[in-house]
Amino acid sequence: MNAVLQEIERVSSTVVELARSLPTATLHEAAGRIGVMPPAIKPIAPSMRLCGPAVTVDSPGGDNLWLHRAIYTAQPGDVLVAHVRGEYEWGYWGEIMSLAAQVRGLGGLVIDGCVRDGAILAGFGLPVFARGLCLRGTSKDHGARGFVNFPVLFGDLTVHPGDLVAGDADGVVVLPRARAAGLVEAAVLREQKEAAILERLRAGERTLDVYQF
Amino acid sequence: MNAVLQEIERVSSTVVELARSLPTATLHEAAGRIGVMPPAIKPIAPSMRLCGPAVTVDSPGGDNLWLHRAIYTAQPGDVLVAHVRGEYEWGYWGEIMSLAAQVRGLGGLVIDGCVRDGAILAGFGLPVFARGLCLRGTSKDHGARGFVNFPVLFGDLTVHPGDLVAGDADGVVVLPRARAAGLVEAAVLREQKEAAILERLRAGERTLDVYQF
Amino acid sequence: MNAVLQEIERVSSTVVELARSLPTATLHEAAGRIGVMPPAIKPIAPSMRLCGPAVTVDSPGGDNLWLHRAIYTAQPGDVLVAHVRGEYEWGYWGEIMSLAAQVRGLGGLVIDGCVRDGAILAGFGLPVFARGLCLRGTSKDHGARGFVNFPVLFGDLTVHPGDLVAGDADGVVVLPRARAAGLVEAAVLREQKEAAILERLRAGERTLDVYQF
Amino acid sequence: MNAVLQEIERVSSTVVELARSLPTATLHEAAGRIGVMPPAIKPIAPSMRLCGPAVTVDSPGGDNLWLHRAIYTAQPGDVLVAHVRGEYEWGYWGEIMSLAAQVRGLGGLVIDGCVRDGAILAGFGLPVFARGLCLRGTSKDHGARGFVNFPVLFGDLTVHPGDLVAGDADGVVVLPRARAAGLVEAAVLREQKEAAILERLRAGERTLDVYQF
Amino acid sequence: MNAVLQEIERVSSTVVELARSLPTATLHEAAGRIGVMPPAIKPIAPSMRLCGPAVTVDSPGGDNLWLHRAIYTAQPGDVLVAHVRGEYEWGYWGEIMSLAAQVRGLGGLVIDGCVRDGAILAGFGLPVFARGLCLRGTSKDHGARGFVNFPVLFGDLTVHPGDLVAGDADGVVVLPRARAAGLVEAAVLREQKEAAILERLRAGERTLDVYQF
Amino acid sequence: MNAVLQEIERVSSTVVELARSLPTATLHEAAGRIGVMPPAIKPIAPSMRLCGPAVTVDSPGGDNLWLHRAIYTAQPGDVLVAHVRGEYEWGYWGEIMSLAAQVRGLGGLVIDGCVRDGAILAGFGLPVFARGLCLRGTSKDHGARGFVNFPVLFGDLTVHPGDLVAGDADGVVVLPRARAAGLVEAAVLREQKEAAILERLRAGERTLDVYQF
């Protein structure tokens, strides 16, 4: 058993680019209201957005060695999606790791814990989604077990490597790789329909009538 | 029994306009330290402020049909004040509803739950006060029961339709309609006294002496 | 027993100035990963930073009389570090107190509770670190007991008067007065090493190799 | 619109009696892992069990008038299932109401809030499942809106009037009325299979082999 | 300023004895719904009850020296009512202190934190009301400040030395010393009325009619 | 890399037997106040106690396959100590697993999550320490990664396989294997000293004098 899976299948880059401009809420709705990551995970700067294939990380709490390993497992455009086993209040990621990820061309980080160097990270090009900022330093324990690119559970949501991950100010949504193309297409249509509804509302119609509630 | 009360008495527009420029903390203090909504309810953009008569909404959790109904019950200037029965983590309100409310000239939304399309809403003229952002979509269940313009409990604070609702970066305060005129007058006086105290502090006096602590 | 200690020993101003430009995370790491204040305490405006000797305040919950007293006990540059006994949701501090502290030349406030007048405080020069904003007004109870400049516990961290307090977007760190000079020197060295590592990463090296993980 | 629905369809008494002796965990598993009420709702005495058709109550927070109404809407054997809109810490139910319910022959109470007179209730025959005990008294506000026998949301679980409700030390499970007969039959089979497995384990077999994990 | 007040006025022993047999919920209701201690404070064995005059303790978090001092400040029958400044998870009290308190004839302990030696304490005659059990050991720091017999805040409830404290399975209620005699009398009357109502319910009357809801 | 380590070193059975009769609080104090497991982990029946060498389990959230594996990795007397990555509210363990563990002669289970079949487990000889009861069923996912007998983090406490685990009503304490013999000896001495102090208190001495506070 190898704890780092180097080869994974990814959602196609065409689908990623199509999804990139869509709101996470639209992706979620069009997909049948699935894929919501824990809502406490938010961008550390409100304007940050991300979209890309997931490289999953299952990390021991209070340790970030496996996040370093994941940076060098991921390919350009990939988004690290990390679980830290319920131990939120540590600074798992900071300036050095954001630079390392940026040099590698990664698409960003989603972590179910905190990060640090928040003021600096907010000015980097690399989008970081986290539970908040915490300055407490992690260890790098070579004995503690972790994984890269195995399925990871976030509450009742399982994220598989290669899934489509998208994040904006509303939070993070994950769509299954195999179904992503169709779901993103549906989201594009939904976005168009919503634009038409916005027009009708501006023209004075009521939502109660538009939607026939 | 009709679940939507169309006709309510409102705090007068004169009082609303007088209150509009006052800090919520001053309104709260001048009123005898009453009317604090749950402090987790904050503007989704820090500069948002609101002030107006309350249209109360008592909504089933995870559903936003009654919020749609409330938009079309409210009059221009009214502020929707919505309870969602302890089910916070849903996106009860978004771009379409904010536009619908803006077209109707409403004064804003206060909701004891989350909203979505946060980046867009932050740029709208319509002030939104909520517990946070969440992309999870709500249902529109015609069987679930809700109310518009009946008294609603937020913890130990009861909000009645027509009460004066004011919000700023510090949170939201609600003053009883019948007493609002006198309380807002007292708040204006308090604001003037505080301005005088700020002058004295700038001139070198100590708070311990100014207040005779 | 006097509840306000006027004379305390302080970390030297040389050390304070050296520490002022360092990230809190670096001070924490260089000091052996100590001194983390509760992570929920954050600057009320993201760009606020503070650094100075601690004047400790142990205040009754829901009361701010002892904070007034502390303003006039502190010397220019001092940072008030206040515990409010687990009663977070009150507006312990606002415009008048920030002005009073600024007039006295204080270095800022760190409080394990909420403050109010948030929009105004964000524009003041005086940095305020708190759990959040809350408009609920405190009392000034002359019967309730508090202390200024005695050791105060924040969870498992004891802050002594005169300790070095530093805060930035990541949170607040406190280093013991007697050891502060050496720890800050170590932090300067660490900061230099990190700068060199950032250079190596920009040049294409991997963190796994740089750190020999 | 009438806020109290007198006539509802109920799960049959045959199914109720069949389910009565089954563990809630078995009902939940056999039904495909559905129907879990919020796990914080537990019997106020560990040996209490209940089983019966649901009479749903949607009550204003901090008020128990609608619980009184529900007692007299319910039929013998019915279980009141009450939501109190996220306002847990009130004593919604006590000795008088337990006696009233017992006189009426009701099957018990499940409430997503607290009750009081805990020591007395523990000795009554009427099973009470709640979040805990709290002595704070509720109001009886004739203006506040509530419902009896409309669908009620508990987080992501909707309970309909007439559904099968079962509770034991592990918590409370709710199965949809229309499918209850089949699901309870499946649970009986599962219980028999588990008994056989327990025998095999006592005989020395390993779960890894029995289940072919 | 002396941190331990030896002489306090107490609610009379006649009132204490009258209150002793009454449920806390009845005392709370008859007093106009006041005096509820944080509901998480419960007896460590369900059958424990206490009633007596309060000796208040304001203790540093994670330290129990002031509790020792309070044991020897209190008189027979007094109940220690201790605040530990929001630091719940420590074992502030155990076998040795319960024995010391019992030897002194004290009426019990109410603490807004945890205790340890739970299995042993459950078998002692001395009633202990706490947030739970925790084995983590406290320090005895002679530098940390505390108080005995000064007013103490528990959330929005102030407890003064000498107030009437009563506890049972439902929680703890505190009535002001000066008004306690009248309030307890009212509670006795209320208890008698409730007994009559219970009779009427047993005879088949409905609460809706008895209370004329 | 093998995810299940069969061979581990264990604290000696002599030390285990010596520790078995000691309170967890005494072990914790004598060891220098270390080793406290999260205080929410408590015996599911108040009289349960356990003591033995740890077999550590690092399990995916919402899955219990690795717990099954651990039952058959452990030796008689071993205590399973399981982390479930912050996903508490699942029924990770029940009647079948308790029987399987009992047949194998295990010393008990400590899990940082919930279990089910609580009424039955309370009557078994096998002690179970958990965060509570929850009927929600887990999966058995052969793709999800877990570990048996690697170091596991519980907050800031690392548990190694073979460490000494002891639990009683106050909670669970873990002492490092290599130092356990000396620490348990110190605990025996401390217990004897406490017995002597209890005698002195019964004879009328004050804790303030006995401890020279």
mmCIF file of N, CA and C in Angstrom, chain A residues 23-26 28-29 33-40 42 46 166 168-173 190-191 194 197-199 201-208 211-213, chain B residues 62 64-65 67-73 89-91 95-101 103-104 114-120 124 132-140 142:
data_model
loop_
_atom_site.group_PDB
_atom_site.id
_atom_site.type_symbol
_atom_site.label_atom_id
_atom_site.label_comp_id
_atom_site.label_asym_id
_atom_site.label_seq_id
_atom_site.Cartn_x
_atom_site.Cartn_y
_atom_site.Cartn_z
ATOM 1 N N PRO A 23 -21.026 30.699 -10.575
ATOM 2 C CA PRO A 23 -21.108 30.742 -9.112
ATOM 3 C C PRO A 23 -21.197 29.324 -8.545
ATOM 4 N N THR A 24 -20.643 29.122 -7.362
ATOM 5 C CA THR A 24 -20.732 27.803 -6.725
ATOM 6 C C THR A 24 -22.181 27.423 -6.471
ATOM 7 N N ALA A 25 -23.005 28.412 -6.122
ATOM 8 C CA ALA A 25 -24.418 28.108 -5.842
ATOM 9 C C ALA A 25 -25.101 27.543 -7.083
ATOM 10 N N THR A 26 -24.761 28.063 -8.251
ATOM 11 C CA THR A 26 -25.362 27.572 -9.492
ATOM 12 C C THR A 26 -24.897 26.142 -9.785
ATOM 13 N N HIS A 28 -23.992 23.926 -7.648
ATOM 14 C CA HIS A 28 -24.670 23.103 -6.641
ATOM 15 C C HIS A 28 -26.133 22.847 -7.019
ATOM 16 N N GLU A 29 -26.828 23.876 -7.419
ATOM 17 C CA GLU A 29 -28.243 23.724 -7.774
ATOM 18 C C GLU A 29 -28.406 22.861 -9.017
ATOM 19 N N ARG A 33 -28.416 19.889 -6.024
ATOM 20 C CA ARG A 33 -28.140 20.262 -4.623
ATOM 21 C C ARG A 33 -27.249 19.246 -3.927
ATOM 22 N N ILE A 34 -26.092 19.028 -4.512
ATOM 23 C CA ILE A 34 -25.109 18.135 -3.890
ATOM 24 C C ILE A 34 -23.788 18.879 -3.719
ATOM 25 N N GLY A 35 -22.863 18.225 -3.007
ATOM 26 C CA GLY A 35 -21.467 18.626 -3.037
ATOM 27 C C GLY A 35 -21.047 19.786 -2.167
ATOM 28 N N VAL A 36 -21.836 20.131 -1.132
ATOM 29 C CA VAL A 36 -21.488 21.279 -0.289
ATOM 30 C C VAL A 36 -20.407 20.898 0.725
ATOM 31 N N MET A 37 -19.257 21.549 0.653
ATOM 32 C CA MET A 37 -18.234 21.362 1.685
ATOM 33 C C MET A 37 -18.700 22.070 2.963
ATOM 34 N N PRO A 38 -18.108 21.738 4.131
ATOM 35 C CA PRO A 38 -18.526 22.414 5.371
ATOM 36 C C PRO A 38 -18.543 23.932 5.166
ATOM 37 N N PRO A 39 -19.686 24.591 5.455
ATOM 38 C CA PRO A 39 -19.830 26.017 5.148
ATOM 39 C C PRO A 39 -18.836 26.918 5.865
ATOM 40 N N ALA A 40 -18.191 26.432 6.921
ATOM 41 C CA ALA A 40 -17.205 27.278 7.611
ATOM 42 C C ALA A 40 -15.946 27.488 6.780
ATOM 43 N N LYS A 42 -14.125 29.071 3.978
ATOM 44 C CA LYS A 42 -14.375 30.260 3.156
ATOM 45 C C LYS A 42 -13.036 30.801 2.623
ATOM 46 N N PRO A 46 -12.068 37.893 0.428
ATOM 47 C CA PRO A 46 -13.420 37.655 -0.110
ATOM 48 C C PRO A 46 -13.475 37.512 -1.627
ATOM 49 N N ALA A 166 -14.845 23.768 -6.877
ATOM 50 C CA ALA A 166 -15.001 25.184 -7.205
ATOM 51 C C ALA A 166 -15.309 25.948 -5.926
ATOM 52 N N ASP A 168 -15.982 30.060 -4.199
ATOM 53 C CA ASP A 168 -16.081 31.512 -4.259
ATOM 54 C C ASP A 168 -16.511 32.009 -2.870
ATOM 55 N N ALA A 169 -16.963 33.256 -2.784
ATOM 56 C CA ALA A 169 -17.269 33.816 -1.470
ATOM 57 C C ALA A 169 -18.321 33.013 -0.719
ATOM 58 N N ASP A 170 -19.180 32.300 -1.418
ATOM 59 C CA ASP A 170 -20.243 31.519 -0.767
ATOM 60 C C ASP A 170 -19.750 30.214 -0.162
ATOM 61 N N GLY A 171 -18.567 29.753 -0.554
ATOM 62 C CA GLY A 171 -18.046 28.498 -0.040
ATOM 63 C C GLY A 171 -17.490 27.638 -1.156
ATOM 64 N N VAL A 172 -17.456 26.326 -0.898
ATOM 65 C CA VAL A 172 -16.823 25.394 -1.830
ATOM 66 C C VAL A 172 -17.805 24.289 -2.191
ATOM 67 N N VAL A 173 -17.852 23.954 -3.479
ATOM 68 C CA VAL A 173 -18.687 22.861 -3.944
ATOM 69 C C VAL A 173 -17.814 21.856 -4.691
ATOM 70 N N ARG A 190 -28.660 26.968 -16.459
ATOM 71 C CA ARG A 190 -29.337 27.574 -15.307
ATOM 72 C C ARG A 190 -28.931 29.035 -15.162
ATOM 73 N N GLU A 191 -27.655 29.303 -15.352
ATOM 74 C CA GLU A 191 -27.156 30.675 -15.247
ATOM 75 C C GLU A 191 -27.850 31.567 -16.287
ATOM 76 N N GLU A 194 -31.374 32.253 -15.167
ATOM 77 C CA GLU A 194 -31.404 33.226 -14.072
ATOM 78 C C GLU A 194 -31.199 34.642 -14.599
ATOM 79 N N ILE A 197 -34.464 35.752 -15.843
ATOM 80 C CA ILE A 197 -35.369 36.082 -14.736
ATOM 81 C C ILE A 197 -35.011 37.434 -14.143
ATOM 82 N N LEU A 198 -33.725 37.692 -13.995
ATOM 83 C CA LEU A 198 -33.307 38.999 -13.466
ATOM 84 C C LEU A 198 -33.853 40.116 -14.348
ATOM 85 N N GLU A 199 -33.806 39.889 -15.674
ATOM 86 C CA GLU A 199 -34.362 40.890 -16.592
ATOM 87 C C GLU A 199 -35.849 41.107 -16.344
ATOM 88 N N LEU A 201 -37.508 40.591 -13.637
ATOM 89 C CA LEU A 201 -37.725 41.277 -12.355
ATOM 90 C C LEU A 201 -37.459 42.770 -12.506
ATOM 91 N N ARG A 202 -36.388 43.097 -13.228
ATOM 92 C CA ARG A 202 -36.095 44.524 -13.448
ATOM 93 C C ARG A 202 -37.239 45.186 -14.194
ATOM 94 N N ALA A 203 -37.911 44.407 -15.018
ATOM 95 C CA ALA A 203 -39.047 44.942 -15.786
ATOM 96 C C ALA A 203 -40.328 44.987 -14.946
ATOM 97 N N GLY A 204 -40.239 44.560 -13.692
ATOM 98 C CA GLY A 204 -41.379 44.749 -12.806
ATOM 99 C C GLY A 204 -42.159 43.490 -12.474
ATOM 100 N N GLU A 205 -41.793 42.349 -13.032
ATOM 101 C CA GLU A 205 -42.509 41.122 -12.677
ATOM 102 C C GLU A 205 -42.158 40.684 -11.258
ATOM 103 N N ARG A 206 -43.022 39.840 -10.695
ATOM 104 C CA ARG A 206 -42.827 39.357 -9.334
ATOM 105 C C ARG A 206 -42.267 37.935 -9.359
ATOM 106 N N THR A 207 -41.404 37.608 -8.401
ATOM 107 C CA THR A 207 -40.880 36.235 -8.344
ATOM 108 C C THR A 207 -42.016 35.237 -8.176
ATOM 109 N N LEU A 208 -43.045 35.636 -7.437
ATOM 110 C CA LEU A 208 -44.173 34.725 -7.209
ATOM 111 C C LEU A 208 -44.807 34.304 -8.532
ATOM 112 N N TYR A 211 -41.910 32.364 -11.001
ATOM 113 C CA TYR A 211 -41.708 30.967 -10.620
ATOM 114 C C TYR A 211 -43.028 30.223 -10.425
ATOM 115 N N GLN A 212 -44.134 30.938 -10.553
ATOM 116 C CA GLN A 212 -45.460 30.344 -10.304
ATOM 117 C C GLN A 212 -45.548 29.654 -8.948
ATOM 118 N N PHE A 213 -45.008 30.321 -7.930
ATOM 119 C CA PHE A 213 -45.113 29.780 -6.558
ATOM 120 C C PHE A 213 -46.584 29.752 -6.149
ATOM 121 N N GLY B 62 -34.799 25.727 6.083
ATOM 122 C CA GLY B 62 -34.410 25.139 4.808
ATOM 123 C C GLY B 62 -35.363 25.433 3.671
ATOM 124 N N ASN B 64 -37.533 28.804 1.476
ATOM 125 C CA ASN B 64 -37.600 30.274 1.408
ATOM 126 C C ASN B 64 -38.849 30.805 0.692
ATOM 127 N N LEU B 65 -39.866 29.966 0.588
ATOM 128 C CA LEU B 65 -41.089 30.415 -0.061
ATOM 129 C C LEU B 65 -41.717 31.599 0.664
ATOM 130 N N LEU B 67 -40.252 33.856 2.361
ATOM 131 C CA LEU B 67 -39.474 35.081 2.119
ATOM 132 C C LEU B 67 -39.919 35.726 0.812
ATOM 133 N N HIS B 68 -40.172 34.895 -0.209
ATOM 134 C CA HIS B 68 -40.737 35.440 -1.457
ATOM 135 C C HIS B 68 -42.059 36.145 -1.167
ATOM 136 N N ARG B 69 -42.921 35.481 -0.405
ATOM 137 C CA ARG B 69 -44.216 36.097 -0.090
ATOM 138 C C ARG B 69 -44.036 37.423 0.660
ATOM 139 N N ALA B 70 -43.050 37.446 1.548
ATOM 140 C CA ALA B 70 -42.851 38.660 2.351
ATOM 141 C C ALA B 70 -42.388 39.829 1.484
ATOM 142 N N ILE B 71 -41.585 39.537 0.469
ATOM 143 C CA ILE B 71 -41.128 40.620 -0.418
ATOM 144 C C ILE B 71 -42.320 41.379 -0.985
ATOM 145 N N TYR B 72 -43.389 40.626 -1.297
ATOM 146 C CA TYR B 72 -44.540 41.259 -1.941
ATOM 147 C C TYR B 72 -45.628 41.673 -0.943
ATOM 148 N N THR B 73 -45.400 41.397 0.322
ATOM 149 C CA THR B 73 -46.266 41.928 1.382
ATOM 150 C C THR B 73 -45.740 43.288 1.842
ATOM 151 N N GLU B 89 -27.693 26.983 8.342
ATOM 152 C CA GLU B 89 -26.762 26.811 7.226
ATOM 153 C C GLU B 89 -27.444 26.454 5.906
ATOM 154 N N TRP B 90 -28.195 27.388 5.402
ATOM 155 C CA TRP B 90 -28.813 27.306 4.088
ATOM 156 C C TRP B 90 -28.683 28.690 3.436
ATOM 157 N N GLY B 91 -28.686 28.687 2.119
ATOM 158 C CA GLY B 91 -28.657 29.958 1.407
ATOM 159 C C GLY B 91 -30.080 30.435 1.145
ATOM 160 N N GLU B 95 -29.175 36.561 -5.224
ATOM 161 C CA GLU B 95 -29.232 37.676 -6.165
ATOM 162 C C GLU B 95 -30.656 37.986 -6.620
ATOM 163 N N ILE B 96 -31.405 36.947 -6.984
ATOM 164 C CA ILE B 96 -32.752 37.164 -7.518
ATOM 165 C C ILE B 96 -33.649 37.831 -6.480
ATOM 166 N N MET B 97 -33.558 37.382 -5.242
ATOM 167 C CA MET B 97 -34.421 37.958 -4.218
ATOM 168 C C MET B 97 -33.984 39.379 -3.857
ATOM 169 N N SER B 98 -32.668 39.600 -3.840
ATOM 170 C CA SER B 98 -32.214 40.965 -3.557
ATOM 171 C C SER B 98 -32.686 41.920 -4.645
ATOM 172 N N LEU B 99 -32.638 41.454 -5.885
ATOM 173 C CA LEU B 99 -33.120 42.322 -6.964
ATOM 174 C C LEU B 99 -34.631 42.557 -6.821
ATOM 175 N N ALA B 100 -35.367 41.488 -6.559
ATOM 176 C CA ALA B 100 -36.819 41.629 -6.386
ATOM 177 C C ALA B 100 -37.144 42.622 -5.270
ATOM 178 N N ALA B 101 -36.390 42.548 -4.190
ATOM 179 C CA ALA B 101 -36.634 43.443 -3.058
ATOM 180 C C ALA B 101 -36.253 44.878 -3.414
ATOM 181 N N VAL B 103 -36.230 46.203 -6.446
ATOM 182 C CA VAL B 103 -37.240 46.716 -7.378
ATOM 183 C C VAL B 103 -38.471 47.222 -6.620
ATOM 184 N N ARG B 104 -38.793 46.541 -5.531
ATOM 185 C CA ARG B 104 -39.931 46.948 -4.713
ATOM 186 C C ARG B 104 -39.599 48.091 -3.760
ATOM 187 N N CYS B 114 -28.303 32.021 6.977
ATOM 188 C CA CYS B 114 -27.316 32.430 5.973
ATOM 189 C C CYS B 114 -27.970 32.802 4.641
ATOM 190 N N VAL B 115 -27.194 33.490 3.802
ATOM 191 C CA VAL B 115 -27.618 33.846 2.447
ATOM 192 C C VAL B 115 -26.515 33.409 1.473
ATOM 193 N N ARG B 116 -26.763 33.568 0.163
ATOM 194 C CA ARG B 116 -25.721 33.219 -0.798
ATOM 195 C C ARG B 116 -25.628 34.280 -1.892
ATOM 196 N N ASP B 117 -24.776 34.027 -2.876
ATOM 197 C CA ASP B 117 -24.431 35.052 -3.864
ATOM 198 C C ASP B 117 -23.807 36.246 -3.148
ATOM 199 N N GLY B 118 -23.006 35.943 -2.146
ATOM 200 C CA GLY B 118 -22.484 36.978 -1.251
ATOM 201 C C GLY B 118 -21.707 38.061 -1.993
ATOM 202 N N ALA B 119 -20.904 37.679 -2.980
ATOM 203 C CA ALA B 119 -20.089 38.671 -3.679
ATOM 204 C C ALA B 119 -20.981 39.648 -4.449
ATOM 205 N N ILE B 120 -22.050 39.130 -5.014
ATOM 206 C CA ILE B 120 -22.973 39.997 -5.762
ATOM 207 C C ILE B 120 -23.785 40.865 -4.803
ATOM 208 N N PHE B 124 -24.788 45.186 -4.255
ATOM 209 C CA PHE B 124 -26.138 45.725 -4.423
ATOM 210 C C PHE B 124 -26.370 46.890 -3.458
ATOM 211 N N GLY B 132 -24.156 34.672 7.906
ATOM 212 C CA GLY B 132 -23.005 34.334 7.081
ATOM 213 C C GLY B 132 -23.470 33.927 5.707
ATOM 214 N N LEU B 133 -22.528 33.355 4.944
ATOM 215 C CA LEU B 133 -22.828 32.903 3.587
ATOM 216 C C LEU B 133 -22.852 31.390 3.557
ATOM 217 N N CYS B 134 -23.789 30.844 2.787
ATOM 218 C CA CYS B 134 -23.858 29.397 2.618
ATOM 219 C C CYS B 134 -24.495 29.127 1.268
ATOM 220 N N LEU B 135 -23.890 28.246 0.486
ATOM 221 C CA LEU B 135 -24.384 28.035 -0.876
ATOM 222 C C LEU B 135 -25.495 26.989 -0.960
ATOM 223 N N ARG B 136 -25.773 26.289 0.106
ATOM 224 C CA ARG B 136 -26.757 25.199 0.077
ATOM 225 C C ARG B 136 -28.144 25.728 -0.276
ATOM 226 N N GLY B 137 -28.775 25.096 -1.269
ATOM 227 C CA GLY B 137 -30.043 25.598 -1.784
ATOM 228 C C GLY B 137 -31.242 25.195 -0.945
ATOM 229 N N THR B 138 -32.199 26.092 -0.798
ATOM 230 C CA THR B 138 -33.428 25.805 -0.051
ATOM 231 C C THR B 138 -34.499 25.253 -0.984
ATOM 232 N N SER B 139 -35.526 24.671 -0.380
ATOM 233 C CA SER B 139 -36.697 24.219 -1.129
ATOM 234 C C SER B 139 -37.761 25.315 -1.125
ATOM 235 N N LYS B 140 -38.828 25.089 -1.850
ATOM 236 C CA LYS B 140 -40.018 25.940 -1.839
ATOM 237 C C LYS B 140 -41.190 25.011 -1.602
ATOM 238 N N HIS B 142 -44.701 24.003 -0.536
ATOM 239 C CA HIS B 142 -46.005 24.632 -0.356
ATOM 240 C C HIS B 142 -46.756 24.050 0.826
#
